[in-house]
PDB file of C-alpha atoms in Angstrom:
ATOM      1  CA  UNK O   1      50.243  72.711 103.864  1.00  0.00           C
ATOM      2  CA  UNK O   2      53.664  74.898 103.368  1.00  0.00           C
ATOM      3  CA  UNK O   3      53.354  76.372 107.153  1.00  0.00           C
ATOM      4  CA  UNK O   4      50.676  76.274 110.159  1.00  0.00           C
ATOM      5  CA  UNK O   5      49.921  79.632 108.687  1.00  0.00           C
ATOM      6  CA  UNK O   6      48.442  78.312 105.162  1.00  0.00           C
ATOM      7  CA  UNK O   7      46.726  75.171 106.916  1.00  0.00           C
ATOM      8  CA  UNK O   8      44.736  77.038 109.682  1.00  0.00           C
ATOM      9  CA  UNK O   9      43.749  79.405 106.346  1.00  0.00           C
ATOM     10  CA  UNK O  10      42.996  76.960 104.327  1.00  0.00           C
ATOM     11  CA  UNK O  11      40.793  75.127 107.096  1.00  0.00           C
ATOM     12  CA  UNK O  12      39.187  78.598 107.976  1.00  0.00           C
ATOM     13  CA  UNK O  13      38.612  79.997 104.457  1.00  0.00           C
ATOM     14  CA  UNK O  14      37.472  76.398 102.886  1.00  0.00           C
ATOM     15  CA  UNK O  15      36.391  74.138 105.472  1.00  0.00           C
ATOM     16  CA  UNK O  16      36.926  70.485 105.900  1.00  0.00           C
ATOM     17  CA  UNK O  17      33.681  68.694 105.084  1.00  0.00           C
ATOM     18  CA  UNK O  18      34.539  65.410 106.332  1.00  0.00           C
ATOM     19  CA  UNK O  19      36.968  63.536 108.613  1.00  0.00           C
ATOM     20  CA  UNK O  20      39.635  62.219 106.284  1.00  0.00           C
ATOM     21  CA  UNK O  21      38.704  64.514 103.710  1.00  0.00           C
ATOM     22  CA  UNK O  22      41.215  65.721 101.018  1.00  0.00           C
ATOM     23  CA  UNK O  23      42.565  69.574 101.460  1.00  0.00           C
ATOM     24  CA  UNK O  24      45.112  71.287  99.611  1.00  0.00           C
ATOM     25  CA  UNK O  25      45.954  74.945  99.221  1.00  0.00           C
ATOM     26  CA  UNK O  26      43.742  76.051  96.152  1.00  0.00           C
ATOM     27  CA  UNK O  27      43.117  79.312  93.785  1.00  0.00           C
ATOM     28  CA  UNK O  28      40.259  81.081  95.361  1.00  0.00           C
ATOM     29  CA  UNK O  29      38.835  82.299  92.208  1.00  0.00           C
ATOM     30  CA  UNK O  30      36.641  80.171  90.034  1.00  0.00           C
ATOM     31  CA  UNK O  31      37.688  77.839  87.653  1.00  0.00           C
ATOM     32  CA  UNK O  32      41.372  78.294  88.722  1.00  0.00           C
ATOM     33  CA  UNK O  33      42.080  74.467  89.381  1.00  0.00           C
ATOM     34  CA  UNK O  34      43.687  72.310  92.371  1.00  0.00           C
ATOM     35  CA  UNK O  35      46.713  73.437  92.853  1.00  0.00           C
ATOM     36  CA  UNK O  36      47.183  76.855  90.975  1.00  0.00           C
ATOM     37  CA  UNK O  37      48.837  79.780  93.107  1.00  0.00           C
ATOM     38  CA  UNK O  38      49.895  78.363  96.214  1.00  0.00           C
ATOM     39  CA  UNK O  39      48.878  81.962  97.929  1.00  0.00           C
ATOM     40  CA  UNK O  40      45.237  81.650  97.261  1.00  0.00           C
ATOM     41  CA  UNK O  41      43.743  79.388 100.117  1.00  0.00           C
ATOM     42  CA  UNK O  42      40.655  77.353 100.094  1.00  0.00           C
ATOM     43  CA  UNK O  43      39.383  73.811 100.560  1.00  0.00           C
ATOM     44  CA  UNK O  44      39.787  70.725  98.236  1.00  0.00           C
ATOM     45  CA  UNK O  45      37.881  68.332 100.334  1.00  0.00           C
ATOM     46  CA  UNK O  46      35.655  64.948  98.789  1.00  0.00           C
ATOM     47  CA  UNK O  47      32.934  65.595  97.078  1.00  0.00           C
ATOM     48  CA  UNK O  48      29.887  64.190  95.404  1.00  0.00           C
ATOM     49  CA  UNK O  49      30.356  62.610  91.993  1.00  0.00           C
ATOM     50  CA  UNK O  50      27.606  61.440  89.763  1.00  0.00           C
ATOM     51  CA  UNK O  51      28.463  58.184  87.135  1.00  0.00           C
ATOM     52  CA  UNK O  52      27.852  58.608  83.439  1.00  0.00           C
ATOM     53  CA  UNK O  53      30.039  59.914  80.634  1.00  0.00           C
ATOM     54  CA  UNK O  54      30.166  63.590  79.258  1.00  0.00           C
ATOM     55  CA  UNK O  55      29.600  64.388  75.791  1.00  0.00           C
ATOM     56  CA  UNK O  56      31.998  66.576  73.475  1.00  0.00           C
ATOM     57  CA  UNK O  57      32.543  63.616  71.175  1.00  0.00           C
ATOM     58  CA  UNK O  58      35.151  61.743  72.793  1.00  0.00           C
ATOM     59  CA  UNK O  59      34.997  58.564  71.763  1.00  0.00           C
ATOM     60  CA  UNK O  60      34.372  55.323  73.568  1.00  0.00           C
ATOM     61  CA  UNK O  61      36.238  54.854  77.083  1.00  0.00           C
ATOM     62  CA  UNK O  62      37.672  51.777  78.366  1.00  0.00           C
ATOM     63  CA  UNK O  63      36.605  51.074  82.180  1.00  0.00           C
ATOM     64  CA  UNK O  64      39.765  52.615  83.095  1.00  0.00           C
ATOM     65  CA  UNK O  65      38.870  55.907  81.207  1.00  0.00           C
ATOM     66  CA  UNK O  66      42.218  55.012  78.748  1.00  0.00           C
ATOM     67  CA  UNK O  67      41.245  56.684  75.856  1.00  0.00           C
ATOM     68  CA  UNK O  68      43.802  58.973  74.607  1.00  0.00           C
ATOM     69  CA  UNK O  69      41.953  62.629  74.978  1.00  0.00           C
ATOM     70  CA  UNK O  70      41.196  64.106  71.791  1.00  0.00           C
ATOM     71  CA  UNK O  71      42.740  67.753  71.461  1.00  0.00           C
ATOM     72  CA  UNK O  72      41.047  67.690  67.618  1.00  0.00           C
ATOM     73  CA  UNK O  73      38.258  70.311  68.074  1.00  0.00           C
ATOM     74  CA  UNK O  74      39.442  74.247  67.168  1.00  0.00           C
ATOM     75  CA  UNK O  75      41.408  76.008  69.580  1.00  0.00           C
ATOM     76  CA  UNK O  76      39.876  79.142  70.874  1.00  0.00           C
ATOM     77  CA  UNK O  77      41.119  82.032  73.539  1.00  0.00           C
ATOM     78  CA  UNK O  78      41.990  81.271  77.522  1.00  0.00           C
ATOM     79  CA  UNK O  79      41.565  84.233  79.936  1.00  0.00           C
ATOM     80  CA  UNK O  80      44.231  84.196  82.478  1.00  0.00           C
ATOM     81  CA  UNK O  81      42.753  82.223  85.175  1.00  0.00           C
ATOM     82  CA  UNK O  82      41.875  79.712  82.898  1.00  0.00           C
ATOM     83  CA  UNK O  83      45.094  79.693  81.947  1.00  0.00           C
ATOM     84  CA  UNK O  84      46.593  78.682  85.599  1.00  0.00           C
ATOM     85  CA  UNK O  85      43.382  76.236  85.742  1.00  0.00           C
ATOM     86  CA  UNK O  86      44.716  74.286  82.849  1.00  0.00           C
ATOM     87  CA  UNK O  87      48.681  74.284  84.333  1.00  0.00           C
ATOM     88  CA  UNK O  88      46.804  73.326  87.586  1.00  0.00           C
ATOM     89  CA  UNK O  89      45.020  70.719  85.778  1.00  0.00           C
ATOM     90  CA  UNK O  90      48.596  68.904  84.679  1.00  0.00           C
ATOM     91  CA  UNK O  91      49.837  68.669  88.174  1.00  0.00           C
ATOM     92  CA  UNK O  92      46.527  67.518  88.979  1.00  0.00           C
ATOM     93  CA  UNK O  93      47.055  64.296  86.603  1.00  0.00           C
ATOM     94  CA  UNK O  94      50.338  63.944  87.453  1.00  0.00           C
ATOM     95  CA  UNK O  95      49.654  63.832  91.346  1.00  0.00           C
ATOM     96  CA  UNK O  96      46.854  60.917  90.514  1.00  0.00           C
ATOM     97  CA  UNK O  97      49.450  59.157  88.390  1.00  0.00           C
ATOM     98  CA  UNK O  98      52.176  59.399  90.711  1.00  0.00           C
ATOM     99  CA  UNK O  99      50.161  58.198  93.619  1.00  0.00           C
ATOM    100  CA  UNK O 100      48.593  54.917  91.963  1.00  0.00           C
ATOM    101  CA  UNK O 101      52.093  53.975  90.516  1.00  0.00           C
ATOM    102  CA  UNK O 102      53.131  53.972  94.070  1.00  0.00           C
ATOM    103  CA  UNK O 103      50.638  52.291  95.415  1.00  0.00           C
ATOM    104  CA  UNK O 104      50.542  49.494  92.978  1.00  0.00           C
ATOM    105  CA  UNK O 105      54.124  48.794  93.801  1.00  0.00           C
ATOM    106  CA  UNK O 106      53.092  48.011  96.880  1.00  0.00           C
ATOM    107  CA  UNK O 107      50.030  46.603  96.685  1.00  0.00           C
ATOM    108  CA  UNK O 108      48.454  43.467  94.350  1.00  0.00           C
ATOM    109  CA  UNK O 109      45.280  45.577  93.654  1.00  0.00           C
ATOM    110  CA  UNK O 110      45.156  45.918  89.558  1.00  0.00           C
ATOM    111  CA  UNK O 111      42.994  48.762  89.138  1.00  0.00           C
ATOM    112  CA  UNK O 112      45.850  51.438  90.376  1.00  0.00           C
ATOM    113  CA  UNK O 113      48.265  50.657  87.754  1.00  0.00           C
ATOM    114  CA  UNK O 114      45.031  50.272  84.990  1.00  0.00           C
ATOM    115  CA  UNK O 115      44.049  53.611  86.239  1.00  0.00           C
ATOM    116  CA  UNK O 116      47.773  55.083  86.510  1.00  0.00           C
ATOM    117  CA  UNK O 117      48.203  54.286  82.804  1.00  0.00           C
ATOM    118  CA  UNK O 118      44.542  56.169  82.201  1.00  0.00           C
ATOM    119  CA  UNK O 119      46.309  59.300  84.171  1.00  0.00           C
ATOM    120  CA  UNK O 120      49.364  59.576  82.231  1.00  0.00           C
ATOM    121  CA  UNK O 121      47.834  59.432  78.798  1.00  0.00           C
ATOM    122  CA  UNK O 122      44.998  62.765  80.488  1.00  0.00           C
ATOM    123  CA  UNK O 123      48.645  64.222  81.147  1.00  0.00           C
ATOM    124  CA  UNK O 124      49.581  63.582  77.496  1.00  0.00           C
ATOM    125  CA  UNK O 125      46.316  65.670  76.356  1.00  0.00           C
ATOM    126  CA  UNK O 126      46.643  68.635  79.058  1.00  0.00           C
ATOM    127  CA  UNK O 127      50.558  69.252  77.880  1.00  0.00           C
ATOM    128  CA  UNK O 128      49.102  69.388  74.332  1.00  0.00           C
ATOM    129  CA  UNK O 129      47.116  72.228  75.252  1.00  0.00           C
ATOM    130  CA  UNK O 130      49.575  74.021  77.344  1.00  0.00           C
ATOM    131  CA  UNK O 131      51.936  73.773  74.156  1.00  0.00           C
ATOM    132  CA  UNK O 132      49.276  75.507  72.100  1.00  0.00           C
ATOM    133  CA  UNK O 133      48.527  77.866  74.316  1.00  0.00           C
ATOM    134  CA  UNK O 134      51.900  78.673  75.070  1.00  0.00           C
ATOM    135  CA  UNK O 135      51.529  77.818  79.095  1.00  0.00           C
ATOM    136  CA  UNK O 136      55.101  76.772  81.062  1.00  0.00           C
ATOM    137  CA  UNK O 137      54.300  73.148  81.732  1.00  0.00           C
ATOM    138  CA  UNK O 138      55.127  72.846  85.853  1.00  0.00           C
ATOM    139  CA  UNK O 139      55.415  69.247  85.154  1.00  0.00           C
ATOM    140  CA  UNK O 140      58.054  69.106  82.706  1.00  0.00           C
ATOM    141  CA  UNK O 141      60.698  67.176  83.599  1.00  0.00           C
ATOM    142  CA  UNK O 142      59.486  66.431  86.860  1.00  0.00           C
ATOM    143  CA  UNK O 143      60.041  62.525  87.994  1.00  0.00           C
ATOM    144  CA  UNK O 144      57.447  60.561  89.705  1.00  0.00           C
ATOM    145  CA  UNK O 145      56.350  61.797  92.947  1.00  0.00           C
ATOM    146  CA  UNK O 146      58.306  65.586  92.460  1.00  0.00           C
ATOM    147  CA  UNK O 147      56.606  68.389  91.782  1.00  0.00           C
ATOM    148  CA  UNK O 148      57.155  72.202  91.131  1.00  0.00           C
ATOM    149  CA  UNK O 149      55.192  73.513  93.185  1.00  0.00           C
ATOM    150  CA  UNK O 150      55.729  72.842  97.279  1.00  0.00           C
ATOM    151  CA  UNK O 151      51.996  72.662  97.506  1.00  0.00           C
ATOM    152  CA  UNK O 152      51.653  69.904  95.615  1.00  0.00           C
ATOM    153  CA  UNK O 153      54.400  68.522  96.715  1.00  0.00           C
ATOM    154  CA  UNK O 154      52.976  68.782 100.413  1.00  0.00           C
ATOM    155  CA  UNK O 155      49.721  67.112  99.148  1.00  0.00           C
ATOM    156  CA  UNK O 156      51.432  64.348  97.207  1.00  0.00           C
ATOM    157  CA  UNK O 157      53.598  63.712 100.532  1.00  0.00           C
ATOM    158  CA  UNK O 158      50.510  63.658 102.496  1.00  0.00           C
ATOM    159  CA  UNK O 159      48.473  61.355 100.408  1.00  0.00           C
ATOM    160  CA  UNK O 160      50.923  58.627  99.522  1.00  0.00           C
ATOM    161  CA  UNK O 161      51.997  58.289 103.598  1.00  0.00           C
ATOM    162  CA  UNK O 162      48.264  58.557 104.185  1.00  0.00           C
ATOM    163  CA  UNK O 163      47.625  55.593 101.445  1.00  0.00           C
ATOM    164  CA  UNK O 164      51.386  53.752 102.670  1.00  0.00           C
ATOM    165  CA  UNK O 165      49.537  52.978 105.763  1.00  0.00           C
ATOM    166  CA  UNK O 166      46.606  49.896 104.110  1.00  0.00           C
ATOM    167  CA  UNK O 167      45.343  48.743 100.842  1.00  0.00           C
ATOM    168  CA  UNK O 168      42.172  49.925 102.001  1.00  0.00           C
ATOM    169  CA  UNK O 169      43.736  53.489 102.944  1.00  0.00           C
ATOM    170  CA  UNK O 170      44.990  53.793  99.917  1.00  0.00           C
ATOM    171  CA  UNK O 171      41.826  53.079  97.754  1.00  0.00           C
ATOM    172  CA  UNK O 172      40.360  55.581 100.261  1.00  0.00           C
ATOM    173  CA  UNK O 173      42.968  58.088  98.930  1.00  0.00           C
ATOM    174  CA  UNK O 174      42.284  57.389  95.514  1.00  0.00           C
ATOM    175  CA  UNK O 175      38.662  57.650  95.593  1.00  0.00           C
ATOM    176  CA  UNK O 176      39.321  61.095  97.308  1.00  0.00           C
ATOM    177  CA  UNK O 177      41.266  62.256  94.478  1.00  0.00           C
ATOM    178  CA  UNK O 178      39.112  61.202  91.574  1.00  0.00           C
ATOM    179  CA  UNK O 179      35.650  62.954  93.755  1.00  0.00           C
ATOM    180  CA  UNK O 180      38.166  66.204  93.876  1.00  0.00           C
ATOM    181  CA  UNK O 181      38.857  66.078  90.124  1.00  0.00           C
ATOM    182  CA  UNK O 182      35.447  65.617  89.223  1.00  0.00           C
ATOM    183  CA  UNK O 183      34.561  68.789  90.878  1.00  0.00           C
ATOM    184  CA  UNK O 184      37.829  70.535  90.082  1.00  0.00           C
ATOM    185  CA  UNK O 185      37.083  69.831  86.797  1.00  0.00           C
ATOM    186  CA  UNK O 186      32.915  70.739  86.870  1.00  0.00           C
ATOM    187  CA  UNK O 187      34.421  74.033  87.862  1.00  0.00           C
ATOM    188  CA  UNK O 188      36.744  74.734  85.334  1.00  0.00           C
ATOM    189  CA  UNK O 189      34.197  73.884  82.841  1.00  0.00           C
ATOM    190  CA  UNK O 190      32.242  76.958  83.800  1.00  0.00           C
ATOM    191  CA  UNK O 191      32.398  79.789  81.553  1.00  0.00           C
ATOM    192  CA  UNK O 192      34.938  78.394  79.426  1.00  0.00           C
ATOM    193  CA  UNK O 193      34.504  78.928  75.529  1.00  0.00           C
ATOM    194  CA  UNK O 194      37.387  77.360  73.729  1.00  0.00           C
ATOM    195  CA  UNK O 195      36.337  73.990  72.251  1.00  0.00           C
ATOM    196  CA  UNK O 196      39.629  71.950  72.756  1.00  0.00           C
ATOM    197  CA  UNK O 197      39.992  72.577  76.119  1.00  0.00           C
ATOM    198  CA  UNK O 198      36.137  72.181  76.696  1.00  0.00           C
ATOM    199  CA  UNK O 199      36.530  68.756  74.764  1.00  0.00           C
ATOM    200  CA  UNK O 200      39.635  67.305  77.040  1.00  0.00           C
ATOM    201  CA  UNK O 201      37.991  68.554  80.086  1.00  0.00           C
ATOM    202  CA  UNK O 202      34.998  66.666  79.098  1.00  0.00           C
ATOM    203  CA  UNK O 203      36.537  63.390  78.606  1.00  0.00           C
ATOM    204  CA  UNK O 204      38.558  63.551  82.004  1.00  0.00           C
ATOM    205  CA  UNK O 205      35.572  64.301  83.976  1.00  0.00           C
ATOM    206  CA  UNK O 206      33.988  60.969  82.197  1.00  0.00           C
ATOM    207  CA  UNK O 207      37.102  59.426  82.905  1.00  0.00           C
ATOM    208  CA  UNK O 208      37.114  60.188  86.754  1.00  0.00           C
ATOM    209  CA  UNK O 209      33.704  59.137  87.273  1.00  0.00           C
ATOM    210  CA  UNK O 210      34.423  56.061  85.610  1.00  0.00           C
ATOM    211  CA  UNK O 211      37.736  56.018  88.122  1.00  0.00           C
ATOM    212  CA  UNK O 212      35.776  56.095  90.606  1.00  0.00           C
ATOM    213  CA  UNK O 213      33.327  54.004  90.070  1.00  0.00           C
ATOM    214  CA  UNK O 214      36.475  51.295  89.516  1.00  0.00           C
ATOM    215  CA  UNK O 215      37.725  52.445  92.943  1.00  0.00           C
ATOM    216  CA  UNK O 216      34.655  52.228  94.589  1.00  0.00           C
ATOM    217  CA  UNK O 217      34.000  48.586  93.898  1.00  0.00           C
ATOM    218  CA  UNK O 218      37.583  47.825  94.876  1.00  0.00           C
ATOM    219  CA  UNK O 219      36.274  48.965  98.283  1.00  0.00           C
ATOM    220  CA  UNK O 220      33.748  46.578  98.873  1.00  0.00           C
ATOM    221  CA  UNK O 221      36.236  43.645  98.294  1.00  0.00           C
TER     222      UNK O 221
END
């Protein structure tokens, strides 16, 4: 991603599953989210994503997973690499958001800017949380398609040329990220105790499997 170095790691320590598959530069260690320390290598490839919605008393979701997050339930206490999961998990909603807006400029395809309206208000909830838990926000004051961390910013780059290139390629991008969120965010589920941040990871898994069930049909048309 940053160097030859970091890719041929990245390949080596992760794997690539699938031709076309998504890979970034990941934390290692479990439950540390997409695109945490840029040092830690490991795959971020495709994966399988069931359909459904995930409890936690969320509320009712729109088909484009628009409900605002709830951040009502009681706060509780984040070990460090929870922590970085949960700054990881901002750039992670930014990245989607980023990339849709872009690609509904460009393309007449309304799901991406339905969807890209879904992502910012997921960013809305995560910066919540990073306020009360007193975690730097790496996408404050970011614009669209800039991030903190070159990383992400090598990933973004990637994915929008990659999705530049057909309507088709980019619905093939998108579908990629929302089967990588659902996963990233199965992960950081695991272990974690404190009931807000269980609650908003809840609804955005719902709200990715709904995105990508929306994605998915877009690909058949």
């Amino acid at each position: 991603m940053n160097s030859k170095a970091r890719l041929a790691a990245m390949l080596v320590t992760g794997g690539v599953f699938a031709a076309g598959a998504v890979a970034v530069a990941v934390p290692a260690v479990a439950g540390a989210g997409p695109f945490g320390n840029p040092s830690s290598a490991a795959s971020w490839a495709g994966q399988g994503a069931g359909s459904g919605m995930a409890g936690g008393g969320m509320g009712r979701h729109a088909q484009d997973g628009s409900c605002l997050p709830s951040t009502s339930a009681p706060a509780g206490v984040l070990n460090e690499q929870q922590k970085t999961a949960l700054a990881a998990m901002a750039q992670e909603e930014k990245l989607a958001g980023d990339l849709y807006r872009a690609f509904a400029a460009q393309y007449p395809v309304a799901v991406f800017d339905r969807i890209a309206a879904a992502e910012d208000q997921h960013l809305t909830a995560v910066r919540t949380l990073l306020a009360r838990y007193g975690i730097s926000d790496p996408t404050e004051g970011k614009p669209a398609g800039q991030f903190a961390d070159a990383t992400v910013q090598a990933t973004y780059d990637r994915l929008l040329a990659q999705g530049k290139g057909s309507q088709s390629a980019a619905i093939g991008v998108a579908q990629q990220v929302e089967r990588t969120d659902i996963a990233d965010l199965q992960q950081a589920l695991n272990g974690l105790d404190a009931a807000d941040v269980t609650q908003v990871y809840q609804h955005l898994l719902a709200a990715s499997r709904q995105h990508l069930t929306a994605f998915s049909t877009w690909a058949t048309r």
